[in-house]
GROMACS .gro file of C-alpha atoms in nm:
model
  220
    1UNK     CA    1   5.377 -10.433 -10.340
    2UNK     CA    2   5.364 -10.753 -10.136
    3UNK     CA    3   5.344 -11.104 -10.279
    4UNK     CA    4   5.068 -11.345 -10.178
    5UNK     CA    5   5.027 -11.709 -10.282
    6UNK     CA    6   4.679 -11.863 -10.280
    7UNK     CA    7   4.610 -12.227 -10.365
    8UNK     CA    8   4.281 -12.358 -10.505
    9UNK     CA    9   4.130 -12.641 -10.704
   10UNK     CA   10   3.909 -12.418 -10.920
   11UNK     CA   11   3.857 -12.052 -11.011
   12UNK     CA   12   3.519 -11.878 -11.042
   13UNK     CA   13   3.531 -11.563 -11.252
   14UNK     CA   14   3.298 -11.267 -11.264
   15UNK     CA   15   3.289 -11.093 -11.604
   16UNK     CA   16   3.216 -10.718 -11.596
   17UNK     CA   17   3.491 -10.528 -11.418
   18UNK     CA   18   3.688 -10.847 -11.362
   19UNK     CA   19   3.764 -10.985 -11.709
   20UNK     CA   20   3.591 -10.726 -11.928
   21UNK     CA   21   3.587 -10.347 -11.900
   22UNK     CA   22   3.230 -10.257 -11.995
   23UNK     CA   23   3.210  -9.937 -11.791
   24UNK     CA   24   3.132  -9.718 -12.094
   25UNK     CA   25   2.825  -9.910 -12.209
   26UNK     CA   26   2.701  -9.971 -11.852
   27UNK     CA   27   2.716  -9.599 -11.784
   28UNK     CA   28   2.542  -9.510 -12.111
   29UNK     CA   29   2.253  -9.750 -12.056
   30UNK     CA   30   2.201  -9.684 -11.686
   31UNK     CA   31   2.227  -9.306 -11.721
   32UNK     CA   32   1.945  -9.318 -11.976
   33UNK     CA   33   1.735  -9.538 -11.751
   34UNK     CA   34   1.794  -9.322 -11.441
   35UNK     CA   35   1.706  -8.999 -11.620
   36UNK     CA   36   1.392  -9.158 -11.765
   37UNK     CA   37   1.279  -9.240 -11.410
   38UNK     CA   38   1.376  -8.908 -11.254
   39UNK     CA   39   1.675  -9.047 -11.067
   40UNK     CA   40   2.023  -8.905 -11.017
   41UNK     CA   41   2.245  -9.095 -11.265
   42UNK     CA   42   2.552  -9.065 -11.042
   43UNK     CA   43   2.367  -9.217 -10.747
   44UNK     CA   44   2.232  -9.494 -10.968
   45UNK     CA   45   2.576  -9.585 -11.099
   46UNK     CA   46   2.696  -9.646 -10.743
   47UNK     CA   47   2.466  -9.948 -10.705
   48UNK     CA   48   2.446 -10.103 -11.053
   49UNK     CA   49   2.766 -10.308 -11.043
   50UNK     CA   50   2.753 -10.679 -10.975
   51UNK     CA   51   2.377 -10.724 -10.960
   52UNK     CA   52   2.128 -10.830 -11.222
   53UNK     CA   53   1.942 -10.531 -11.360
   54UNK     CA   54   1.608 -10.606 -11.196
   55UNK     CA   55   1.780 -10.623 -10.855
   56UNK     CA   56   1.941 -10.283 -10.910
   57UNK     CA   57   1.605 -10.139 -11.010
   58UNK     CA   58   1.450 -10.278 -10.693
   59UNK     CA   59   1.711 -10.093 -10.487
   60UNK     CA   60   1.660  -9.767 -10.677
   61UNK     CA   61   1.280  -9.785 -10.700
   62UNK     CA   62   1.181  -9.994 -10.397
   63UNK     CA   63   0.808  -9.923 -10.426
   64UNK     CA   64   0.777 -10.023 -10.791
   65UNK     CA   65   0.609 -10.356 -10.879
   66UNK     CA   66   0.868 -10.627 -10.946
   67UNK     CA   67   0.701 -10.710 -11.278
   68UNK     CA   68   0.797 -10.365 -11.406
   69UNK     CA   69   1.157 -10.423 -11.300
   70UNK     CA   70   1.167 -10.754 -11.488
   71UNK     CA   71   1.020 -10.586 -11.798
   72UNK     CA   72   1.271 -10.300 -11.784
   73UNK     CA   73   1.550 -10.550 -11.726
   74UNK     CA   74   1.465 -10.731 -12.051
   75UNK     CA   75   1.487 -10.402 -12.240
   76UNK     CA   76   1.812 -10.311 -12.063
   77UNK     CA   77   1.972 -10.646 -12.149
   78UNK     CA   78   1.880 -10.605 -12.516
   79UNK     CA   79   2.029 -10.254 -12.522
   80UNK     CA   80   2.350 -10.366 -12.350
   81UNK     CA   81   2.388 -10.668 -12.577
   82UNK     CA   82   2.358 -10.450 -12.888
   83UNK     CA   83   2.608 -10.192 -12.760
   84UNK     CA   84   2.966 -10.316 -12.735
   85UNK     CA   85   3.134  -9.985 -12.822
   86UNK     CA   86   3.427  -9.943 -12.585
   87UNK     CA   87   3.412 -10.297 -12.444
   88UNK     CA   88   3.773 -10.411 -12.393
   89UNK     CA   89   3.956 -10.669 -12.182
   90UNK     CA   90   4.073 -10.579 -11.831
   91UNK     CA   91   4.451 -10.544 -11.822
   92UNK     CA   92   4.615 -10.886 -11.824
   93UNK     CA   93   4.290 -11.074 -11.897
   94UNK     CA   94   4.400 -11.234 -12.227
   95UNK     CA   95   4.717 -11.379 -12.073
   96UNK     CA   96   4.532 -11.482 -11.756
   97UNK     CA   97   4.264 -11.668 -11.954
   98UNK     CA   98   4.532 -11.839 -12.162
   99UNK     CA   99   4.711 -11.947 -11.844
  100UNK     CA  100   4.398 -12.109 -11.695
  101UNK     CA  101   4.264 -12.256 -12.021
  102UNK     CA  102   4.334 -12.616 -11.915
  103UNK     CA  103   4.258 -12.564 -11.545
  104UNK     CA  104   3.916 -12.591 -11.374
  105UNK     CA  105   3.738 -12.257 -11.404
  106UNK     CA  106   3.393 -12.115 -11.467
  107UNK     CA  107   3.234 -11.783 -11.555
  108UNK     CA  108   2.976 -11.669 -11.298
  109UNK     CA  109   2.809 -11.353 -11.421
  110UNK     CA  110   2.496 -11.147 -11.361
  111UNK     CA  111   2.471 -11.104 -11.740
  112UNK     CA  112   2.247 -11.334 -11.939
  113UNK     CA  113   2.396 -11.570 -12.195
  114UNK     CA  114   2.354 -11.334 -12.490
  115UNK     CA  115   2.516 -11.040 -12.310
  116UNK     CA  116   2.801 -11.254 -12.178
  117UNK     CA  117   2.868 -11.389 -12.528
  118UNK     CA  118   2.860 -11.038 -12.677
  119UNK     CA  119   3.097 -10.885 -12.423
  120UNK     CA  120   3.347 -11.173 -12.406
  121UNK     CA  121   3.349 -11.170 -12.787
  122UNK     CA  122   3.398 -10.793 -12.806
  123UNK     CA  123   3.691 -10.824 -12.564
  124UNK     CA  124   3.831 -11.117 -12.768
  125UNK     CA  125   3.836 -11.342 -12.461
  126UNK     CA  126   3.760 -11.715 -12.472
  127UNK     CA  127   3.425 -11.816 -12.324
  128UNK     CA  128   3.475 -12.074 -12.047
  129UNK     CA  129   3.312 -12.411 -12.114
  130UNK     CA  130   3.144 -12.390 -11.772
  131UNK     CA  131   2.940 -12.078 -11.714
  132UNK     CA  132   2.660 -11.969 -11.485
  133UNK     CA  133   2.458 -11.682 -11.632
  134UNK     CA  134   2.148 -11.495 -11.519
  135UNK     CA  135   1.911 -11.754 -11.666
  136UNK     CA  136   2.051 -12.027 -11.442
  137UNK     CA  137   1.996 -11.866 -11.101
  138UNK     CA  138   1.688 -11.770 -10.906
  139UNK     CA  139   1.858 -11.490 -10.713
  140UNK     CA  140   2.107 -11.221 -10.811
  141UNK     CA  141   2.438 -11.154 -10.640
  142UNK     CA  142   2.493 -11.085 -10.347
  143UNK     CA  143   2.312 -11.418 -10.314
  144UNK     CA  144   2.578 -11.693 -10.340
  145UNK     CA  145   2.370 -11.922 -10.564
  146UNK     CA  146   2.569 -11.855 -10.881
  147UNK     CA  147   2.907 -11.928 -10.724
  148UNK     CA  148   2.777 -12.240 -10.552
  149UNK     CA  149   2.636 -12.366 -10.883
  150UNK     CA  150   2.965 -12.297 -11.059
  151UNK     CA  151   3.161 -12.488 -10.796
  152UNK     CA  152   2.918 -12.781 -10.810
  153UNK     CA  153   2.935 -12.800 -11.188
  154UNK     CA  154   3.315 -12.809 -11.171
  155UNK     CA  155   3.293 -13.076 -10.902
  156UNK     CA  156   3.459 -12.891 -10.614
  157UNK     CA  157   3.357 -12.772 -10.270
  158UNK     CA  158   3.334 -12.405 -10.179
  159UNK     CA  159   3.652 -12.409  -9.970
  160UNK     CA  160   3.849 -12.531 -10.274
  161UNK     CA  161   3.741 -12.240 -10.496
  162UNK     CA  162   3.867 -11.885 -10.537
  163UNK     CA  163   3.635 -11.614 -10.668
  164UNK     CA  164   3.754 -11.320 -10.880
  165UNK     CA  165   3.525 -11.018 -10.835
  166UNK     CA  166   3.522 -10.639 -10.863
  167UNK     CA  167   3.195 -10.532 -10.699
  168UNK     CA  168   3.051 -10.514 -10.349
  169UNK     CA  169   2.761 -10.743 -10.444
  170UNK     CA  170   2.996 -10.995 -10.606
  171UNK     CA  171   3.245 -11.003 -10.320
  172UNK     CA  172   2.958 -11.044 -10.073
  173UNK     CA  173   2.828 -11.336 -10.283
  174UNK     CA  174   3.168 -11.504 -10.286
  175UNK     CA  175   3.201 -11.468  -9.910
  176UNK     CA  176   2.847 -11.595  -9.853
  177UNK     CA  177   2.939 -11.901 -10.062
  178UNK     CA  178   3.226 -11.972  -9.822
  179UNK     CA  179   3.493 -11.899 -10.081
  180UNK     CA  180   3.807 -11.689 -10.081
  181UNK     CA  181   3.795 -11.376 -10.296
  182UNK     CA  182   4.050 -11.196 -10.510
  183UNK     CA  183   3.927 -10.840 -10.558
  184UNK     CA  184   4.000 -10.679 -10.894
  185UNK     CA  185   4.006 -10.305 -10.961
  186UNK     CA  186   3.931  -9.990 -10.764
  187UNK     CA  187   3.585 -10.081 -10.632
  188UNK     CA  188   3.722 -10.394 -10.466
  189UNK     CA  189   4.003 -10.219 -10.281
  190UNK     CA  190   3.788 -10.103  -9.988
  191UNK     CA  191   3.597 -10.431  -9.950
  192UNK     CA  192   3.868 -10.635  -9.773
  193UNK     CA  193   3.901 -10.926 -10.017
  194UNK     CA  194   4.154 -11.198  -9.936
  195UNK     CA  195   4.384 -11.039 -10.193
  196UNK     CA  196   4.351 -10.731 -10.414
  197UNK     CA  197   4.493 -10.637 -10.754
  198UNK     CA  198   4.441 -10.338 -10.979
  199UNK     CA  199   4.419 -10.572 -11.279
  200UNK     CA  200   4.513 -10.923 -11.385
  201UNK     CA  201   4.870 -10.836 -11.484
  202UNK     CA  202   4.952 -10.876 -11.114
  203UNK     CA  203   4.868 -11.248 -11.111
  204UNK     CA  204   5.084 -11.539 -11.222
  205UNK     CA  205   4.918 -11.879 -11.251
  206UNK     CA  206   5.105 -12.200 -11.171
  207UNK     CA  207   4.962 -12.549 -11.218
  208UNK     CA  208   5.102 -12.763 -10.938
  209UNK     CA  209   5.191 -13.129 -10.989
  210UNK     CA  210   4.905 -13.241 -10.763
  211UNK     CA  211   4.652 -13.067 -10.986
  212UNK     CA  212   4.598 -12.763 -10.768
  213UNK     CA  213   4.623 -12.406 -10.889
  214UNK     CA  214   4.874 -12.171 -10.731
  215UNK     CA  215   4.811 -11.801 -10.774
  216UNK     CA  216   5.114 -11.578 -10.724
  217UNK     CA  217   4.966 -11.235 -10.656
  218UNK     CA  218   5.157 -10.907 -10.648
  219UNK     CA  219   4.909 -10.716 -10.437
  220UNK     CA  220   4.831 -10.352 -10.502
   0.00000   0.00000   0.00000
């Protein structure tokens, strides 16, 4: 491993795959949906991560009316919110969240508020006071809108923020926002983030005297 130090004023955190391991429920719900629509579940699972559901559906069924995608997305969100079996924290997430509790940070997730609350609760992680959920953006990741809103609400510019993400869509959104990206987990490894970790146990947080955040990262 090699050590990297990144300095920021604020941290913007994705949820699924970054703080919370929800792979089991995501796979259950999306496999059902794919089979119902005559799609290969394995192929579908390659594109579901990081996006809002309707955006994934648009990729998988490009000729379908968008209204049907929005309707299916509402059903999907209800199913995912009700199913938290197997939802657990990513390795190191409880200690990481405790370390940044008094530092500027926000949750920026493609989940809606109800789903984010359900999954953070199931993983026993504290919900950040500042959060940008699906209801607050007009476009899904990889559009940078969510990260830009999170930075603005915290009162910092894009260059002063570091994004934590696991997915291709999320990392692309962070880059499009003009932010540095720490990639978390196996999906992120091939996407050339500014730093990469297998989980959050590889990160030590230091609050500098000038108010900045120093991330000591033991890269995978």
